[in-house]
Structure formats: structure tokens, C-alpha cells
GROMACS .gro file of C-alpha atoms in nm:
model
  104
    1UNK     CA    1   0.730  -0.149   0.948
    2UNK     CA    2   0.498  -0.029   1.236
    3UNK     CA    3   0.506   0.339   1.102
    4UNK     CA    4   0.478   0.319   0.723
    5UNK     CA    5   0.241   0.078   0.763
    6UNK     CA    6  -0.033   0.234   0.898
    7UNK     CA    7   0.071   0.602   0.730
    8UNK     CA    8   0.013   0.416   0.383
    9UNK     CA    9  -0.286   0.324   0.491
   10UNK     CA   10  -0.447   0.659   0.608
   11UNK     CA   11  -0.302   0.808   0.315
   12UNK     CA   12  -0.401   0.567   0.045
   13UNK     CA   13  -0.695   0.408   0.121
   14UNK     CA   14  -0.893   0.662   0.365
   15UNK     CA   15  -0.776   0.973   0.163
   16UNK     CA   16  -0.887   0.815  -0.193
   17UNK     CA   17  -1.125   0.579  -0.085
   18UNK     CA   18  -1.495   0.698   0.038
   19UNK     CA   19  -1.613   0.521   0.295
   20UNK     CA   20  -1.821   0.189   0.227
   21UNK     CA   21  -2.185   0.349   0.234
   22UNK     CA   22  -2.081   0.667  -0.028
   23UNK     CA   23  -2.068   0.603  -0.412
   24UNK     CA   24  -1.696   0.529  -0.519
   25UNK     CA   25  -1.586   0.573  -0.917
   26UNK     CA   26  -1.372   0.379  -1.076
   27UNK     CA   27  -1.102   0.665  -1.173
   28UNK     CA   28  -1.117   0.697  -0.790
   29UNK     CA   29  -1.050   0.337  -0.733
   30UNK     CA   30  -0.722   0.371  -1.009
   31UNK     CA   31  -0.605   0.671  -0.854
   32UNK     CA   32  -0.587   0.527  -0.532
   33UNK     CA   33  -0.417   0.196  -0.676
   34UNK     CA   34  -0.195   0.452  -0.891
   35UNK     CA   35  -0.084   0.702  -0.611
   36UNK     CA   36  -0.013   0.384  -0.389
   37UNK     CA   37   0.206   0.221  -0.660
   38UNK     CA   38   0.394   0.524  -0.772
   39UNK     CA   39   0.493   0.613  -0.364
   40UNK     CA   40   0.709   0.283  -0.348
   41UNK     CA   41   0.986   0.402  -0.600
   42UNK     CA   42   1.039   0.760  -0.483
   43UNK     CA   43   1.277   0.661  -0.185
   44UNK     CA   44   1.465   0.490  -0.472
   45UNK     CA   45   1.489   0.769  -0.633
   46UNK     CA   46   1.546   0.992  -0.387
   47UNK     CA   47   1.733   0.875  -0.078
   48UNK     CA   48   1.833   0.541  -0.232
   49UNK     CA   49   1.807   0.305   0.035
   50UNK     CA   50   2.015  -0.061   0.011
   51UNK     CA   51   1.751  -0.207  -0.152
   52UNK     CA   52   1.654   0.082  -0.446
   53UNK     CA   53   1.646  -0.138  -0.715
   54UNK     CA   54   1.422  -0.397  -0.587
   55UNK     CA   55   1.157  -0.072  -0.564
   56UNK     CA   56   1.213   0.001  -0.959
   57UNK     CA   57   1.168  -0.335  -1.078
   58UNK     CA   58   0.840  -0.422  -1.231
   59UNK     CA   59   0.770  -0.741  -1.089
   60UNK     CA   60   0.794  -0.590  -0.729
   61UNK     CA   61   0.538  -0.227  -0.872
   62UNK     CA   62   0.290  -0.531  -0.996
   63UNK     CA   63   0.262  -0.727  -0.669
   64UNK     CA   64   0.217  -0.388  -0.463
   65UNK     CA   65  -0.077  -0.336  -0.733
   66UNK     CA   66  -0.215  -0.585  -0.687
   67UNK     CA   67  -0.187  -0.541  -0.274
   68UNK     CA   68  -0.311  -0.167  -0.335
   69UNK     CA   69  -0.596  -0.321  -0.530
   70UNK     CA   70  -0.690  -0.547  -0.277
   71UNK     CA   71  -0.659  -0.303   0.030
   72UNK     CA   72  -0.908  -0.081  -0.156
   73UNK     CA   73  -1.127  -0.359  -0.169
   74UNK     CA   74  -1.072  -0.447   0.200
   75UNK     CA   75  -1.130  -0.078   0.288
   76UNK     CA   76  -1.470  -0.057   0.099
   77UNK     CA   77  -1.569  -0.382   0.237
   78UNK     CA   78  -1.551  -0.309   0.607
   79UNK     CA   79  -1.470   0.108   0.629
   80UNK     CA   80  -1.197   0.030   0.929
   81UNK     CA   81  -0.835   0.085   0.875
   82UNK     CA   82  -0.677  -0.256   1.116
   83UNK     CA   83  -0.782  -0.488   0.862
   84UNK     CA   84  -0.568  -0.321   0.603
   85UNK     CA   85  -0.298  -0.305   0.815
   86UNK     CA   86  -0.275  -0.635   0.956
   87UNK     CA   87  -0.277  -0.777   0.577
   88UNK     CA   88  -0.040  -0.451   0.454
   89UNK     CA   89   0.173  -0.547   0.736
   90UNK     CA   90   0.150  -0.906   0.674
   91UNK     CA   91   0.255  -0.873   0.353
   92UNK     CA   92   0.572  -0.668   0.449
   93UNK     CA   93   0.674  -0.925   0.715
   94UNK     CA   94   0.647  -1.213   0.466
   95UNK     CA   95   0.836  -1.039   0.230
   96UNK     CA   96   1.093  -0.936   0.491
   97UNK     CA   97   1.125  -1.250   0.706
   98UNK     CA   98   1.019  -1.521   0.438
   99UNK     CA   99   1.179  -1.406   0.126
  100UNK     CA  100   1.519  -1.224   0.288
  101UNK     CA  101   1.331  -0.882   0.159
  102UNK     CA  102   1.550  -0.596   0.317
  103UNK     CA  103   1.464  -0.493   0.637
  104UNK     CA  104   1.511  -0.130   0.775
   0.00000   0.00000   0.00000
């Protein structure tokens, strides 16, 4: 969780994403939201970890929309990646600790 974390975030939201004060499309916006959801299955399909089904299921690709969606907005809102990863992180915990998600 402290890795991934803040690697998704430099990857999907500051790669993608302009910063807050430069003009930002919405194809960019989908991409970003698009790249972000389509990472999550590929260790499914690759490695298969314990929990590779969980990562194909549509349910789980919606909600991570949805959180890619509103980490883009966080991002444009204040420019600074430790606001996205306290929520991204947040989110990962909660799913992890709350709802028995698998962990590791």
C-alpha cells in the first residue's frame, strides 16, 4: 500500500493531468480515468495474485472509476500529489481493513 499508492498517483494523475493553471480537455480527463481503470486488471491477468478475480469484476473497475474520476478532480483542484494519496490510500485501507479486501 505505501508504494503503489503514490506510483499510481505520479503516473495517473501528474502524467495525464496538466497542472491546475494549464487548459485540460476532456479526452485528457477520460484517458486519465481510462489508463487508471484499465492498470487494476493487468496483475490479474498477468501474475494472478489471490485476489484476481475481485480485479476483473465490474463492480470493483466502476468504484476505481469513479476514485480515478475523483483524484483527477482533486489533482486539478489543488496541483499537489498528498491529497490524492491520503484519499487513494484511504480508500485502499478501507477496502482492506473494513471490508476484509485482500491485503498484500
Amino acid at each position: 500500500m505505501l508504494v503503489p499508492v503514490p506510483g499510481e498517483e505520479l503516473v495517473f494523475r501528474a502524467l495525464f493531468v496538466p497542472l491546475p493553471d494549464r487548459p485540460f480537455a476532456p479526452w485528457q480527463w477520460a484517458l486519465a480515468v481510462s489508463a487508471f481503470v484499465l492498470w487494476h486488471p493487468l496483475p490479474a491477468l498477468t501474475y494472478g495474485p489471490p485476489w484476481s478475480a475481485t480485479f476483473l469484476e465490474p463492480g470493483f473497475l466502476a468504484v476505481v472509476a469513479v476514485l480515478g474520476t475523483l483524484l483527477v478532480r482533486l489533482y486539478r483542484a489543488t496541483g499537489s500529489i498528498w491529497p490524492r494519496v491520503l484519499v487513494h490510500w484511504s480508500v485502499v485501507a478501507g477496502w482492506q481493513l473494513l471490508f476484509v479486501g485482500p491485503i498484500g
